[in-house]
Amino acid sequence: MIEDKDKIKNILTISALVIFTLIIAYFMARYEVIRRAKREYLEGEKFLSFYKNPELKKQYYDNKLNKKEISPEEYEMLMEDNALKNAYVQYQTVIDLFTPPESKWVKLSRERLKEIEPLYNQWVESLKAEIDKASKEPIKK
């Protein structure tokens, strides 16, 4: 009889520990997803600010170049890159990869996408127009 009580007590203790561990793991994973969503959202904000203020983009990458965090080749590539496209990608990443849960950062990303999507679509259309305008003949050396 005593052995049965100890057995039941052990089973209940182990079950409680397993449940507690699963709860902790769930909240740790949830916290990590929200933290990553915030990081990506803030990256999107950075790129959107670069789009709105190109001088800010130049200062940012000049600073990285001066600190030798990027090479001159990377600097040129980054300066030529479209900040609006990067912002769009960052916001879309938050929505695609970091839901659920429906965090504050996901909601803010959805709002930003509604704001910049028309601008992004205009940019894509201008790229298509450039492609259509380009010669179909191969480049001769």
Coordinates of N, CA and C in Angstrom, one line a residue:
M1 N 0.8 -1.2 0.0 CA 0.0 0.0 0.0 C 0.9 1.3 0.0
I2 N 1.9 1.2 0.8 CA 2.8 2.4 0.9 C 3.5 2.6 -0.4
E3 N 3.9 1.5 -1.1 CA 4.6 1.5 -2.3 C 3.7 2.2 -3.4
D4 N 2.4 1.9 -3.4 CA 1.5 2.4 -4.3 C 1.4 4.0 -4.2
K5 N 1.4 4.4 -2.9 CA 1.3 5.8 -2.6 C 2.6 6.5 -3.1
D6 N 3.7 5.9 -2.9 CA 5.0 6.5 -3.3 C 5.0 6.5 -4.9
K7 N 4.5 5.5 -5.5 CA 4.5 5.4 -6.9 C 3.6 6.5 -7.5
I8 N 2.5 6.7 -7.0 CA 1.5 7.7 -7.4 C 2.1 9.1 -7.2
K9 N 2.8 9.3 -6.0 CA 3.4 10.6 -5.7 C 4.5 10.8 -6.7
N10 N 5.3 9.8 -7.0 CA 6.4 10.0 -8.0 C 5.8 10.4 -9.4
I11 N 4.8 9.7 -9.8 CA 4.2 9.9 -11.1 C 3.6 11.4 -11.2
L12 N 3.0 11.8 -10.1 CA 2.4 13.1 -10.1 C 3.6 14.2 -10.1
T13 N 4.6 13.9 -9.3 CA 5.8 14.8 -9.3 C 6.4 15.0 -10.7
I14 N 6.6 13.8 -11.3 CA 7.2 13.8 -12.7 C 6.3 14.5 -13.7
S15 N 5.0 14.2 -13.6 CA 4.0 14.9 -14.5 C 4.0 16.4 -14.3
A16 N 4.1 16.8 -13.0 CA 4.1 18.3 -12.8 C 5.3 18.9 -13.3
L17 N 6.5 18.2 -13.1 CA 7.7 18.8 -13.7 C 7.7 18.8 -15.2
V18 N 7.2 17.8 -15.8 CA 7.1 17.8 -17.3 C 6.2 19.0 -17.8
I19 N 5.0 19.1 -17.1 CA 4.1 20.2 -17.5 C 4.7 21.6 -17.3
F20 N 5.4 21.7 -16.1 CA 6.1 23.0 -15.8 C 7.2 23.3 -16.9
T21 N 7.9 22.3 -17.2 CA 9.0 22.4 -18.2 C 8.4 22.8 -19.6
L22 N 7.3 22.2 -20.0 CA 6.7 22.5 -21.2 C 6.1 24.0 -21.2
I23 N 5.6 24.4 -20.1 CA 5.1 25.8 -20.0 C 6.2 26.8 -20.1
I24 N 7.3 26.5 -19.4 CA 8.5 27.4 -19.5 C 9.0 27.4 -21.0
A25 N 9.1 26.2 -21.6 CA 9.6 26.2 -23.0 C 8.7 27.0 -23.9
Y26 N 7.4 26.9 -23.7 CA 6.5 27.6 -24.6 C 6.7 29.1 -24.4
F27 N 6.8 29.6 -23.2 CA 7.0 31.0 -23.0 C 8.4 31.5 -23.4
M28 N 9.4 30.7 -23.3 CA 10.7 31.0 -23.8 C 10.7 31.2 -25.4
A29 N 10.0 30.2 -26.0 CA 9.9 30.3 -27.5 C 9.1 31.5 -27.9
R30 N 8.0 31.7 -27.2 CA 7.2 32.9 -27.5 C 8.0 34.2 -27.4
Y31 N 8.7 34.3 -26.3 CA 9.6 35.5 -26.0 C 10.6 35.7 -27.2
E32 N 11.2 34.6 -27.6 CA 12.2 34.6 -28.6 C 11.6 35.1 -30.0
V33 N 10.5 34.6 -30.3 CA 9.8 35.0 -31.5 C 9.4 36.5 -31.5
I34 N 9.0 36.9 -30.4 CA 8.6 38.4 -30.2 C 9.9 39.2 -30.3
R35 N 10.9 38.8 -29.7 CA 12.2 39.5 -29.7 C 12.8 39.6 -31.1
R36 N 12.7 38.5 -31.9 CA 13.1 38.6 -33.3 C 12.2 39.4 -34.1
A37 N 10.9 39.4 -33.9 CA 10.0 40.3 -34.6 C 10.4 41.7 -34.4
K38 N 10.7 42.1 -33.2 CA 11.0 43.4 -32.8 C 12.3 43.8 -33.6
R39 N 13.3 43.0 -33.5 CA 14.6 43.3 -34.2 C 14.3 43.5 -35.7
E40 N 13.6 42.7 -36.4 CA 13.3 42.8 -37.8 C 12.5 44.1 -38.1
Y41 N 11.5 44.3 -37.2 CA 10.7 45.5 -37.4 C 11.6 46.8 -37.3
L42 N 12.5 46.8 -36.4 CA 13.4 48.0 -36.2 C 14.3 48.1 -37.4
E43 N 14.7 47.0 -38.0 CA 15.5 47.0 -39.2 C 14.7 47.7 -40.3
G44 N 13.5 47.3 -40.4 CA 12.6 47.9 -41.4 C 12.4 49.4 -41.2
E45 N 12.3 49.8 -40.0 CA 12.2 51.2 -39.7 C 13.5 51.9 -40.1
K46 N 14.6 51.3 -39.9 CA 15.9 51.9 -40.3 C 15.9 52.1 -41.8
F47 N 15.6 51.1 -42.5 CA 15.6 51.2 -44.0 C 14.5 52.2 -44.5
L48 N 13.4 52.2 -43.8 CA 12.4 53.2 -44.2 C 12.9 54.6 -44.0
S49 N 13.6 54.8 -42.9 CA 14.2 56.2 -42.6 C 15.2 56.5 -43.7
F50 N 16.0 55.5 -44.2 CA 17.0 55.7 -45.2 C 16.2 56.1 -46.5
Y51 N 15.1 55.5 -46.8 CA 14.3 55.8 -48.0 C 13.8 57.3 -47.9
K52 N 13.3 57.6 -46.7 CA 12.8 59.0 -46.6 C 13.9 60.0 -46.5
N53 N 15.0 59.7 -46.0 CA 16.1 60.6 -45.8 C 17.4 60.0 -46.3
P54 N 17.7 60.1 -47.6 CA 19.0 59.4 -48.2 C 20.3 59.9 -47.5
E55 N 20.3 61.1 -47.0 CA 21.5 61.6 -46.3 C 21.7 60.8 -45.0
L56 N 20.7 60.4 -44.4 CA 20.9 59.5 -43.2 C 21.5 58.2 -43.6
K57 N 21.1 57.7 -44.7 CA 21.7 56.4 -45.2 C 23.2 56.6 -45.5
K58 N 23.5 57.7 -46.1 CA 24.9 58.0 -46.4 C 25.7 58.1 -45.1
Q59 N 25.2 58.9 -44.2 CA 25.9 59.0 -42.9 C 26.1 57.7 -42.2
Y60 N 25.1 56.8 -42.2 CA 25.2 55.5 -41.6 C 26.3 54.7 -42.2
Y61 N 26.3 54.6 -43.5 CA 27.2 53.7 -44.2 C 28.6 54.4 -44.2
D62 N 28.7 55.7 -44.3 CA 30.0 56.3 -44.1 C 30.6 56.0 -42.8
N63 N 29.8 56.0 -41.8 CA 30.3 55.7 -40.4 C 30.8 54.3 -40.4
K64 N 30.1 53.3 -41.0 CA 30.5 51.9 -41.0 C 31.8 51.8 -41.8
L65 N 31.9 52.5 -42.9 CA 33.1 52.4 -43.7 C 34.3 53.0 -42.9
N66 N 34.1 54.1 -42.3 CA 35.2 54.7 -41.5 C 35.7 53.8 -40.3
K67 N 34.7 53.1 -39.8 CA 35.1 52.1 -38.7 C 35.6 50.8 -39.2
K68 N 35.7 50.7 -40.5 CA 36.2 49.5 -41.2 C 35.3 48.3 -41.0
E69 N 34.0 48.5 -40.7 CA 33.1 47.4 -40.5 C 32.6 46.9 -41.9
I70 N 32.7 47.7 -42.9 CA 32.4 47.2 -44.3 C 33.6 47.7 -45.2
S71 N 33.7 47.0 -46.3 CA 34.7 47.3 -47.3 C 34.2 48.4 -48.3
P72 N 35.0 49.0 -49.0 CA 34.6 50.0 -50.0 C 33.6 49.4 -51.0
E73 N 33.8 48.1 -51.4 CA 32.9 47.5 -52.3 C 31.5 47.3 -51.7
E74 N 31.5 46.8 -50.5 CA 30.3 46.7 -49.8 C 29.6 48.0 -49.6
Y75 N 30.3 49.0 -49.4 CA 29.7 50.4 -49.2 C 29.0 50.8 -50.5
E76 N 29.7 50.6 -51.6 CA 29.1 51.0 -52.9 C 27.8 50.2 -53.2
M77 N 27.9 48.9 -52.9 CA 26.7 48.0 -53.1 C 25.5 48.4 -52.2
L78 N 25.9 48.7 -50.9 CA 24.8 49.1 -50.0 C 24.2 50.5 -50.3
M79 N 25.0 51.4 -50.8 CA 24.5 52.7 -51.2 C 23.6 52.6 -52.5
E80 N 23.9 51.7 -53.3 CA 23.1 51.5 -54.5 C 21.8 50.7 -54.2
D81 N 21.8 50.0 -53.2 CA 20.6 49.1 -52.8 C 19.4 50.0 -52.5
N82 N 18.2 49.5 -52.8 CA 17.0 50.3 -52.6 C 16.5 50.1 -51.2
A83 N 16.5 51.2 -50.4 CA 16.1 51.1 -49.0 C 14.6 50.8 -48.9
L84 N 13.8 51.2 -49.8 CA 12.3 50.9 -49.8 C 12.1 49.4 -49.9
K85 N 12.9 48.8 -50.8 CA 12.8 47.3 -51.0 C 13.2 46.6 -49.7
N86 N 14.3 47.1 -49.1 CA 14.7 46.4 -47.9 C 13.7 46.6 -46.7
A87 N 13.1 47.8 -46.6 CA 12.1 48.0 -45.6 C 10.9 47.1 -45.8
Y88 N 10.5 47.0 -47.1 CA 9.3 46.1 -47.4 C 9.7 44.6 -47.0
V89 N 10.9 44.2 -47.4 CA 11.3 42.8 -47.1 C 11.3 42.6 -45.5
Q90 N 11.8 43.5 -44.8 CA 11.9 43.4 -43.3 C 10.5 43.3 -42.7
Y91 N 9.6 44.2 -43.1 CA 8.2 44.1 -42.6 C 7.5 42.8 -43.0
Q92 N 7.7 42.4 -44.2 CA 7.1 41.2 -44.7 C 7.7 40.0 -43.9
T93 N 8.9 40.0 -43.6 CA 9.6 39.0 -42.8 C 8.9 38.8 -41.5
V94 N 8.7 39.9 -40.8 CA 8.0 39.9 -39.5 C 6.7 39.2 -39.6
I95 N 5.9 39.6 -40.6 CA 4.6 39.0 -40.8 C 4.6 37.5 -41.1
D96 N 5.6 37.1 -42.0 CA 5.6 35.8 -42.5 C 6.3 34.8 -41.5
L97 N 7.3 35.2 -40.8 CA 8.1 34.3 -40.0 C 7.8 34.4 -38.5
F98 N 7.2 35.5 -38.0 CA 7.1 35.7 -36.6 C 5.7 35.8 -36.1
T99 N 4.8 35.1 -36.8 CA 3.4 34.9 -36.3 C 3.0 33.5 -36.4
P100 N 2.3 32.9 -35.5 CA 1.9 33.5 -34.3 C 3.1 33.7 -33.3
P101 N 3.1 34.4 -32.3 CA 1.9 35.2 -31.8 C 1.7 36.5 -32.5
E102 N 0.6 37.0 -32.4 CA 0.2 38.3 -33.0 C 0.7 39.4 -32.1
S103 N 2.0 39.7 -32.1 CA 2.7 40.6 -31.2 C 2.5 42.1 -31.7
K104 N 2.9 43.0 -30.9 CA 2.8 44.4 -31.2 C 3.6 44.7 -32.5
W105 N 4.8 44.0 -32.7 CA 5.6 44.2 -33.8 C 5.0 43.7 -35.1
V106 N 4.3 42.6 -35.1 CA 3.6 42.1 -36.2 C 2.5 43.1 -36.7
K107 N 1.8 43.6 -35.7 CA 0.7 44.6 -36.0 C 1.3 45.9 -36.6
L108 N 2.4 46.4 -36.0 CA 3.1 47.5 -36.6 C 3.6 47.3 -38.0
S109 N 4.1 46.1 -38.2 CA 4.6 45.7 -39.6 C 3.5 45.7 -40.6
R110 N 2.3 45.2 -40.2 CA 1.2 45.2 -41.1 C 0.8 46.6 -41.5
E111 N 0.8 47.5 -40.5 CA 0.5 48.9 -40.7 C 1.5 49.6 -41.7
R112 N 2.7 49.3 -41.4 CA 3.8 49.9 -42.3 C 3.7 49.3 -43.7
L113 N 3.4 48.1 -43.9 CA 3.2 47.5 -45.2 C 2.1 48.2 -46.0
K114 N 1.0 48.4 -45.3 CA -0.1 49.1 -45.9 C 0.3 50.5 -46.4
E115 N 1.2 51.1 -45.7 CA 1.7 52.5 -46.0 C 2.6 52.4 -47.2
I116 N 3.6 51.5 -47.2 CA 4.6 51.5 -48.2 C 4.4 50.6 -49.4
E117 N 3.4 49.8 -49.3 CA 3.1 48.9 -50.5 C 2.9 49.6 -51.8
P118 N 2.1 50.7 -51.8 CA 1.9 51.4 -53.1 C 3.2 51.9 -53.7
L119 N 4.1 52.4 -52.8 CA 5.4 52.9 -53.2 C 6.3 51.7 -53.7
Y120 N 6.2 50.6 -53.0 CA 7.0 49.5 -53.4 C 6.5 48.9 -54.8
N121 N 5.2 48.9 -55.0 CA 4.6 48.4 -56.3 C 5.0 49.4 -57.4
Q122 N 5.0 50.7 -57.1 CA 5.5 51.6 -58.2 C 6.9 51.3 -58.5
W123 N 7.8 51.1 -57.6 CA 9.2 50.8 -57.8 C 9.3 49.5 -58.7
V124 N 8.5 48.5 -58.3 CA 8.6 47.2 -59.1 C 8.1 47.5 -60.5
E125 N 7.1 48.3 -60.7 CA 6.6 48.6 -62.0 C 7.7 49.4 -62.8
S126 N 8.4 50.3 -62.2 CA 9.4 51.0 -62.9 C 10.6 50.1 -63.3
L127 N 10.8 49.1 -62.5 CA 11.8 48.1 -62.9 C 11.4 47.3 -64.1
K128 N 10.1 46.9 -64.1 CA 9.5 46.2 -65.2 C 9.6 47.0 -66.5
A129 N 9.3 48.3 -66.3 CA 9.4 49.2 -67.5 C 10.8 49.3 -68.0
E130 N 11.8 49.4 -67.1 CA 13.2 49.4 -67.6 C 13.5 48.2 -68.4
I131 N 13.1 47.0 -67.9 CA 13.4 45.8 -68.5 C 12.7 45.8 -69.9
D132 N 11.4 46.2 -70.0 CA 10.7 46.2 -71.3 C 11.4 47.2 -72.3
K133 N 11.9 48.3 -71.7 CA 12.5 49.3 -72.5 C 13.9 48.9 -73.1
A134 N 14.6 48.0 -72.3 CA 15.9 47.6 -72.7 C 15.9 46.8 -74.0
S135 N 16.9 46.8 -74.7 CA 17.1 46.1 -76.0 C 17.0 44.6 -75.7
K136 N 16.4 43.9 -76.6 CA 16.3 42.5 -76.5 C 17.5 41.8 -77.2
E137 N 18.3 42.6 -77.8 CA 19.5 42.0 -78.5 C 20.6 41.8 -77.5
P138 N 21.4 40.7 -77.7 CA 22.5 40.4 -76.8 C 23.6 41.5 -76.9
I139 N 24.2 41.7 -75.9 CA 25.3 42.7 -75.9 C 26.5 42.2 -76.6
K140 N 27.0 42.9 -77.6 CA 28.1 42.5 -78.4 C 29.4 43.1 -77.9
K141 N 30.4 42.3 -77.9 CA 31.7 42.8 -77.4 C 32.5 43.4 -78.6

